[in-house]
Amino acid sequence: MSGLYQLPGLFLTALCHVIVIYYMAEHRYSKKKFVLYSCIYAVIFVSLMGYGYAAGGWGVFFSYMGIAVELFLYSCIVSKDGFSKKCFLFITYFCLFTILDNMLKLMVRLFLPQFSEAAGYYAAIVLRSMILLLAAALYKKYAAAILRSLTDSGKRWWNLALIAMLFYLLQAAVSVLNARNVIPAAYLLLAFTAISFLMCAVYGVVFSNISYMKKDTESALVRQNAEYLSNRLSVLQRAEEANRRLRHDMRHHMDAIVEYAKTGDTSAILTYIGEYGIEISEAAVKRYSENRTINSILSAYADKAGEGGVSFSVRCNVPRELKIREIDLIALLGNLLENALHGCQESGKEKSCIEIHIRMQNNRLTIVCDNTCSDKLTLSGSLPAGKSIGISSILSVCRKYDGNLDYKIEKGVCSACAVLNV
C-alpha cells in the first residue's frame, strides 16, 4: 500500500496511541511536557510508517518493529510507574492494538469488498481507534484503581507481563500466517476472535484476583487500625490508672504538706510540690492535635519512641474534622511513623529522632516526617529502593486523594512528604 492518503490515518493512529497512554499511565510530567513528548513521538511514528509504506517488502516489517520500540520508549518516558508495570501495560495494549488491527482489516476485506483500498484503510483505522479509546475509558473507570492497589511491585507485575507476552506471541504467529496468505481469511478472523475472547477471559480472572488482593489489603488496614486503637487504649488506661493513684494518694500528700507547714519548713514544701508537679505532668496524657484520630496515632507512637529511646517531636495544625476516611488516615500516618521508628532503630546511631509536621492549608493536608536513618538507605526515584508494603499503602492513600508522596535523604535524615487534596 502506498500513497499520500495514508498520512492522515497515521496521524490519527498516533493520536490514538497518545490518548490511550495518557489515560493508562501514571503521569511523570506536566501536561505541557507530555504534549511536547507526544508531538515528538507522533512525528517519528508517522515518519517510520510512511517510510515503511513507501519502501514496501521488508521496509514494512522494519518500520513495524521501529514503531513498537518507539511506542514502548514513549510509554516508559511519560509514565512514572515501575518498569515491570510499564511492561505489562504496554504489552497488553500493543497486543490488543495488533489483534484489532488484523481483525478489522480482515472484516473489511471479507464483508465490505466493495470498499476501495483507501476507504477500507480508513474504515479499519476509525473503528480500531474508537474501540481502543473505549477500552481506555473502561480501564480508567474500572481497572486503574484496582491495579494501583497492587502493592507488591516486581515479581507479580512480571508474572502479569509474561501472560500478556504469551498472548502477543500467539497473535503474532497468526499475523505471520495472515501476511503469508497460508490460511483463508475467514479462518484467520476466527482465530483472532478466539484469541480475543481467550485474552478477555484470562484478564477477567487476573483482575478478579487483583480485586481480591485489594480486599485483603483493606482487611490488613482494618487490622492495623484495630492495633493502633488498641495501643492507644493501653496508653489511656495506663494514664487513667496513674491518675487514680494520684487522686488516691492526694490525702497523704496534703498531710505531708501540712506537717511541713507546721514546722515552718518552706523549702521542703516547695521541693515536695515541685516533685509532685513533675509526677502529675508525667502521668498526664499529652494532646498533640484536636483531631481525635491523629492525636491517638501520635500518642501511641510517642510512647513507642520513648520506650526505644528515640526523641519524638510534633508540630500539628489541623482542624477537629477532616474529609478523610479514618482508615486511610491511620494507614497513612501510622505507616509513616512505623517506618520512621524502624529507620531510627536500624540506623545504629546513638542519638535518633523523629520530627513530624502536619498542617492543613487550602484544602491540602501536608504531612512531613523526618527521621534518623541508616547511611545505607537509598532512593529509587522519589521512593526508597525496595519499597515495603507500608510505603505502598502510603502511596495508595496519596493517590486515592489525588496527592503525592516524595522521599529525600540528606545528612543521615530521611524525609517523607505526603500531600493529600481534601
Coordinates of C-alpha atoms in Angstrom, one line a residue:
M1 CA 0.0 0.0 0.0
S2 CA 1.4 3.4 -0.9
G3 CA 0.1 6.9 -1.3
L4 CA -0.3 10.2 0.5
Y5 CA -3.8 9.4 1.5
Q6 CA -2.3 7.2 4.3
L7 CA -0.7 10.1 6.2
P8 CA -3.9 11.4 7.9
G9 CA -4.6 7.8 9.0
L10 CA -1.1 7.6 10.5
F11 CA -1.6 10.8 12.5
L12 CA -5.0 9.5 13.7
T13 CA -3.3 6.3 14.9
A14 CA -0.5 8.2 16.6
L15 CA -3.1 10.4 18.3
C16 CA -5.0 7.3 19.5
H17 CA -1.7 5.9 21.0
V18 CA -1.1 9.2 22.8
I19 CA -4.6 9.4 24.3
V20 CA -4.5 5.7 25.5
I21 CA -1.1 6.1 27.0
Y22 CA -2.2 9.3 28.7
Y23 CA -5.2 7.6 30.5
M24 CA -3.3 4.3 31.1
A25 CA -0.1 5.6 32.7
E26 CA 0.8 7.4 35.9
H27 CA 1.9 10.8 34.7
R28 CA 5.5 11.8 35.3
Y29 CA 5.5 15.2 33.7
S30 CA 3.2 18.2 33.5
K31 CA 0.7 18.5 30.6
K32 CA 3.0 20.8 28.6
K33 CA 5.9 18.4 28.7
F34 CA 3.6 15.5 27.9
V35 CA 2.3 17.3 24.8
L36 CA 5.9 18.0 23.8
Y37 CA 7.0 14.4 24.1
S38 CA 3.8 13.3 22.4
C39 CA 4.4 15.6 19.4
I40 CA 7.9 14.2 19.0
Y41 CA 6.5 10.7 19.2
A42 CA 3.9 11.4 16.6
V43 CA 6.4 12.8 14.1
I44 CA 8.7 9.8 14.5
F45 CA 5.8 7.4 14.2
V46 CA 4.4 9.0 11.0
S47 CA 7.9 9.1 9.5
L48 CA 8.7 5.5 10.3
M49 CA 5.4 4.1 9.0
G50 CA 5.4 6.5 6.0
Y51 CA 8.9 5.1 5.0
G52 CA 7.6 1.5 5.5
Y53 CA 4.6 2.0 3.2
A54 CA 6.8 3.7 0.6
A55 CA 9.5 1.1 0.7
G56 CA 7.2 -2.0 0.9
G57 CA 8.5 -5.5 1.5
W58 CA 10.9 -5.7 4.4
G59 CA 10.6 -2.0 4.9
V60 CA 7.1 -2.5 6.3
F61 CA 8.5 -5.1 8.8
F62 CA 11.3 -2.9 10.0
S63 CA 9.0 0.1 10.3
Y64 CA 6.6 -2.0 12.4
M65 CA 9.4 -3.1 14.7
G66 CA 10.6 0.5 14.9
I67 CA 7.2 1.9 15.9
A68 CA 6.8 -0.9 18.5
V69 CA 10.1 0.1 20.1
E70 CA 9.3 3.8 19.9
L71 CA 5.9 3.3 21.5
F72 CA 7.5 1.4 24.3
L73 CA 10.1 4.0 24.9
Y74 CA 7.5 6.7 24.8
S75 CA 5.3 5.0 27.3
C76 CA 8.3 4.5 29.6
I77 CA 9.4 8.1 29.4
V78 CA 6.0 9.7 30.2
S79 CA 5.0 7.2 32.9
K80 CA 6.3 7.1 36.4
D81 CA 5.1 3.5 37.1
G82 CA 7.6 0.8 37.9
F83 CA 9.3 -0.8 34.9
S84 CA 7.6 -4.1 35.4
K85 CA 4.2 -2.5 35.4
K86 CA 5.1 -0.4 32.3
C87 CA 6.0 -3.6 30.5
F88 CA 2.7 -5.3 31.5
L89 CA 0.6 -2.3 30.4
F90 CA 2.5 -1.8 27.1
I91 CA 2.4 -5.4 26.0
T92 CA -1.3 -5.6 26.9
Y93 CA -2.1 -2.5 24.9
F94 CA 0.1 -3.4 21.9
C95 CA -1.3 -6.9 21.8
L96 CA -4.9 -5.5 21.8
F97 CA -3.9 -3.0 19.2
T98 CA -2.5 -5.6 16.8
I99 CA -5.4 -8.0 17.3
L100 CA -7.9 -5.3 16.5
D101 CA -5.8 -4.1 13.5
N102 CA -5.7 -7.6 12.0
M103 CA -9.4 -8.4 12.8
L104 CA -10.8 -5.2 11.3
K105 CA -8.7 -5.4 8.2
L106 CA -9.9 -9.0 7.6
M107 CA -13.5 -8.0 8.3
V108 CA -13.3 -5.1 5.8
R109 CA -11.8 -7.5 3.2
L110 CA -14.5 -10.2 3.8
F111 CA -17.6 -8.2 4.5
L112 CA -17.0 -4.9 2.6
P113 CA -15.3 -6.0 -0.7
Q114 CA -17.0 -3.1 -2.5
F115 CA -14.9 -0.6 -0.5
S116 CA -11.9 0.9 -2.3
E117 CA -8.4 0.4 -0.8
A118 CA -8.4 3.9 0.8
A119 CA -12.0 3.5 2.1
G120 CA -11.2 0.1 3.7
Y121 CA -8.0 1.6 5.2
Y122 CA -9.8 4.4 6.9
A123 CA -12.8 2.3 8.0
A124 CA -10.4 -0.1 9.8
I125 CA -8.5 2.8 11.4
V126 CA -11.6 4.7 12.6
L127 CA -13.2 1.6 14.1
R128 CA -9.9 0.5 15.7
S129 CA -9.4 3.9 17.3
M130 CA -13.0 4.0 18.6
I131 CA -12.6 0.6 20.2
L132 CA -9.2 1.4 21.7
L133 CA -10.5 4.7 23.2
L134 CA -13.5 2.9 24.6
A135 CA -11.2 0.3 26.2
A136 CA -9.0 3.1 27.6
A137 CA -12.1 4.7 29.2
L138 CA -13.2 1.4 30.7
Y139 CA -9.7 0.8 32.0
K140 CA -9.6 4.3 33.6
K141 CA -13.0 3.8 35.3
Y142 CA -12.9 0.2 36.4
A143 CA -9.3 -1.2 36.3
A144 CA -6.9 1.6 37.1
A145 CA -7.8 1.8 40.8
I146 CA -7.6 -2.0 41.1
L147 CA -4.1 -2.1 39.6
R148 CA -2.9 0.8 41.8
S149 CA -3.9 -1.2 44.8
L150 CA -1.5 -4.0 43.8
T151 CA 1.2 -3.0 46.3
D152 CA 3.6 -5.9 45.6
S153 CA 5.7 -4.4 42.8
G154 CA 8.2 -6.6 41.0
K155 CA 7.6 -10.3 40.7
R156 CA 3.8 -10.1 40.5
W157 CA 4.0 -7.5 37.7
W158 CA 6.5 -9.6 35.8
N159 CA 4.1 -12.6 36.0
L160 CA 1.3 -10.4 34.5
A161 CA 3.7 -9.1 31.8
L162 CA 4.5 -12.8 30.9
I163 CA 0.8 -13.6 30.5
A164 CA 0.4 -10.6 28.2
M165 CA 3.6 -11.6 26.2
L166 CA 2.2 -15.1 25.6
F167 CA -1.0 -13.6 24.1
Y168 CA 1.1 -11.2 22.0
L169 CA 3.3 -14.1 20.7
L170 CA 0.2 -16.1 19.9
Q171 CA -1.4 -13.3 17.9
A172 CA 1.9 -12.6 16.2
A173 CA 2.1 -16.1 15.0
V174 CA -1.4 -15.8 13.5
S175 CA -0.3 -12.4 12.0
V176 CA 2.6 -14.1 10.2
L177 CA 0.2 -16.7 8.7
N178 CA -2.0 -13.8 7.6
A179 CA 0.9 -12.0 5.9
R180 CA 1.9 -15.1 4.0
N181 CA -1.7 -16.0 3.0
V182 CA -1.3 -19.5 4.3
I183 CA -4.8 -19.7 5.8
P184 CA -8.1 -18.4 4.3
A185 CA -9.2 -15.0 5.7
A186 CA -12.3 -16.5 7.3
Y187 CA -10.3 -18.9 9.4
L188 CA -7.8 -16.2 10.3
L189 CA -10.7 -14.0 11.5
L190 CA -12.0 -16.9 13.6
A191 CA -8.5 -17.4 15.1
F192 CA -8.1 -13.8 16.0
T193 CA -11.7 -13.8 17.5
A194 CA -10.8 -16.8 19.6
I195 CA -7.6 -15.2 20.8
S196 CA -9.5 -12.1 21.8
F197 CA -12.1 -14.0 23.8
L198 CA -9.5 -16.1 25.5
M199 CA -7.5 -13.0 26.3
C200 CA -10.6 -11.3 27.8
A201 CA -11.4 -14.4 29.9
V202 CA -7.8 -14.7 31.3
Y203 CA -7.6 -10.9 32.0
G204 CA -11.0 -11.2 33.7
V205 CA -9.6 -13.8 36.1
V206 CA -6.4 -11.7 36.6
F207 CA -8.4 -8.6 37.5
S208 CA -10.7 -10.6 39.7
N209 CA -7.7 -11.9 41.6
I210 CA -6.3 -8.4 41.9
S211 CA -9.6 -7.2 43.3
Y212 CA -9.4 -9.9 46.0
M213 CA -5.8 -8.8 46.7
K214 CA -7.2 -5.2 47.2
K215 CA -9.8 -6.5 49.7
D216 CA -7.1 -8.4 51.5
T217 CA -5.1 -5.1 51.7
E218 CA -8.1 -3.3 53.1
S219 CA -8.6 -6.1 55.6
A220 CA -4.9 -5.6 56.7
L221 CA -5.5 -1.9 57.1
V222 CA -8.6 -2.7 59.3
R223 CA -6.4 -5.0 61.5
Q224 CA -3.8 -2.2 61.6
N225 CA -6.5 0.2 62.6
A226 CA -7.5 -2.1 65.5
E227 CA -3.9 -2.4 66.6
Y228 CA -3.3 1.3 66.7
L229 CA -6.5 1.9 68.6
S230 CA -5.6 -0.9 71.0
N231 CA -2.2 0.7 71.6
R232 CA -3.9 4.0 72.2
L233 CA -6.4 2.4 74.6
S234 CA -3.5 0.9 76.6
V235 CA -1.9 4.3 76.8
L236 CA -5.2 5.8 78.1
Q237 CA -5.6 3.0 80.6
R238 CA -2.1 3.5 82.0
A239 CA -2.7 7.2 82.3
E240 CA -6.1 6.6 84.0
E241 CA -4.5 4.2 86.5
A242 CA -1.8 6.7 87.2
N243 CA -4.4 9.5 87.7
R244 CA -6.4 7.2 90.1
R245 CA -3.3 6.5 92.1
L246 CA -2.5 10.2 92.3
R247 CA -6.1 11.0 93.4
H248 CA -6.0 8.2 96.0
D249 CA -2.6 9.5 97.3
M250 CA -3.8 13.1 97.4
R251 CA -4.8 12.9 101.1
H252 CA -1.4 11.6 102.0
H253 CA 0.3 14.4 100.0
M254 CA -1.8 17.0 101.8
D255 CA -1.0 15.5 105.2
A256 CA 2.7 15.7 104.4
I257 CA 2.5 19.3 103.2
V258 CA 0.6 20.2 106.5
E259 CA 3.3 18.7 108.6
Y260 CA 6.0 20.7 106.8
A261 CA 3.9 23.8 107.2
K262 CA 3.6 23.3 111.0
T263 CA 7.3 23.2 111.3
G264 CA 7.7 26.2 109.0
D265 CA 9.9 24.3 106.6
T266 CA 9.1 26.4 103.5
S267 CA 11.9 24.9 101.3
A268 CA 10.7 21.4 102.0
I269 CA 7.2 22.4 101.0
L270 CA 8.4 23.9 97.7
T271 CA 10.6 20.8 96.9
Y272 CA 7.7 18.5 97.7
I273 CA 5.3 20.4 95.5
G274 CA 7.8 20.5 92.7
E275 CA 8.3 16.8 92.7
Y276 CA 4.5 16.2 92.9
G277 CA 4.0 18.5 89.9
I278 CA 6.6 16.5 87.9
E279 CA 4.8 13.3 88.8
I280 CA 1.4 14.8 87.7
S281 CA 2.8 16.1 84.3
E282 CA 4.4 12.7 83.6
A283 CA 1.1 10.9 84.3
A284 CA -0.9 13.4 82.1
V285 CA -1.9 12.3 78.6
K286 CA -0.3 14.7 76.1
R287 CA -2.5 16.3 73.5
Y288 CA -1.0 16.7 70.0
S289 CA -4.0 17.5 67.9
E290 CA -7.6 18.4 68.0
N291 CA -8.3 15.7 65.5
R292 CA -9.0 12.5 67.6
T293 CA -7.5 10.0 65.1
I294 CA -4.3 12.0 64.5
N295 CA -3.9 12.6 68.3
S296 CA -4.4 8.9 69.0
I297 CA -1.8 7.8 66.5
L298 CA 0.7 10.4 67.6
S299 CA 0.2 9.5 71.2
A300 CA 0.7 5.8 70.6
Y301 CA 3.9 6.3 68.6
A302 CA 5.2 8.9 71.1
D303 CA 5.1 6.1 73.7
K304 CA 6.8 3.7 71.3
A305 CA 9.5 6.2 70.5
G306 CA 10.0 6.9 74.2
E307 CA 10.4 3.2 75.0
G308 CA 13.0 2.9 72.3
G309 CA 15.0 6.0 73.4
V310 CA 14.0 7.9 70.3
S311 CA 13.4 11.7 70.5
F312 CA 9.9 12.5 69.3
S313 CA 8.6 16.0 68.4
V314 CA 5.4 17.1 66.8
R315 CA 4.0 20.3 65.2
C316 CA 0.4 19.8 64.2
N317 CA -2.1 22.3 63.0
V318 CA -5.2 20.6 61.7
P319 CA -9.0 21.1 62.4
R320 CA -11.0 18.7 64.5
E321 CA -12.7 17.2 61.4
L322 CA -11.0 16.2 58.2
K323 CA -12.6 14.9 55.0
I324 CA -10.5 11.8 55.1
R325 CA -11.7 8.3 56.0
E326 CA -10.3 7.2 59.4
I327 CA -8.9 4.0 57.9
D328 CA -7.0 6.0 55.3
L329 CA -5.6 8.5 57.8
I330 CA -4.4 5.6 60.0
A331 CA -2.8 3.8 57.1
L332 CA -1.0 7.0 56.0
L333 CA 0.2 8.4 59.3
G334 CA 0.6 5.1 61.1
N335 CA 2.8 3.7 58.3
L336 CA 4.8 6.9 58.1
L337 CA 5.6 6.7 61.9
E338 CA 6.1 3.0 61.9
N339 CA 8.7 3.3 59.1
A340 CA 10.3 6.3 60.8
L341 CA 10.6 4.3 64.0
H342 CA 12.1 1.3 62.2
G343 CA 14.5 3.7 60.4
C344 CA 15.7 5.1 63.8
Q345 CA 16.2 1.6 65.2
E346 CA 18.1 0.3 62.1
S347 CA 20.3 3.4 61.8
G348 CA 22.5 2.1 64.7
K349 CA 23.2 5.7 65.8
E350 CA 23.4 6.7 69.4
K351 CA 21.1 9.6 69.1
S352 CA 18.0 9.3 66.9
C353 CA 14.9 11.4 66.5
I354 CA 11.5 11.7 64.7
E355 CA 10.1 15.0 63.8
I356 CA 6.6 15.2 62.3
H357 CA 4.9 18.3 60.9
I358 CA 1.2 18.2 60.0
R359 CA -0.7 21.1 58.6
M360 CA -3.9 21.8 56.7
Q361 CA -3.9 24.7 54.2
N362 CA -6.0 25.4 51.1
N363 CA -7.7 22.0 51.3
R364 CA -4.4 20.3 51.2
L365 CA -3.2 18.1 54.1
T366 CA 0.6 18.0 54.2
I367 CA 2.5 15.6 56.4
V368 CA 6.3 15.8 56.6
C369 CA 8.0 13.1 58.7
D370 CA 11.8 13.4 59.3
N371 CA 13.7 10.6 61.0
T372 CA 17.3 9.4 61.6
C373 CA 18.1 6.7 59.0
S374 CA 20.9 4.3 58.1
D375 CA 23.6 5.6 55.8
K376 CA 22.9 2.6 53.6
L377 CA 19.4 3.7 52.8
T378 CA 19.0 4.7 49.1
L379 CA 16.2 6.0 46.9
S380 CA 14.8 4.8 43.6
G381 CA 13.3 7.8 42.1
S382 CA 11.3 9.5 44.8
L383 CA 10.8 6.4 46.9
P384 CA 13.1 4.2 49.0
A385 CA 14.7 1.4 47.0
G386 CA 12.9 -1.9 47.5
K387 CA 9.8 -0.2 49.0
S388 CA 7.9 -2.0 51.6
I389 CA 4.2 -2.8 51.8
G390 CA 3.9 0.1 54.3
I391 CA 5.2 2.6 51.8
S392 CA 2.9 1.1 49.1
S393 CA 0.0 1.6 51.5
I394 CA 1.0 5.3 52.0
L395 CA 1.3 5.7 48.2
S396 CA -2.1 4.1 47.7
V397 CA -3.7 6.6 50.1
C398 CA -2.0 9.6 48.5
R399 CA -3.1 8.5 45.0
K400 CA -6.7 8.0 46.3
Y401 CA -6.8 11.6 47.3
D402 CA -5.0 12.9 44.2
G403 CA -1.9 13.7 46.2
N404 CA 1.7 12.6 46.0
L405 CA 4.5 11.1 48.1
D406 CA 8.2 12.1 48.0
Y407 CA 11.2 11.0 49.9
K408 CA 14.5 12.7 50.4
I409 CA 17.7 11.7 52.2
E410 CA 20.2 14.3 53.4
K411 CA 22.9 14.1 56.1
G412 CA 21.6 10.9 57.6
V413 CA 17.9 12.1 57.8
C414 CA 15.2 10.6 55.7
S415 CA 12.3 13.0 55.0
A416 CA 8.9 11.8 53.7
C417 CA 6.4 14.3 52.4
A418 CA 2.8 13.2 51.8
V419 CA 0.3 15.6 50.3
L420 CA -3.5 14.9 50.1
N421 CA -6.1 17.0 48.4
V422 CA -9.2 17.0 50.6

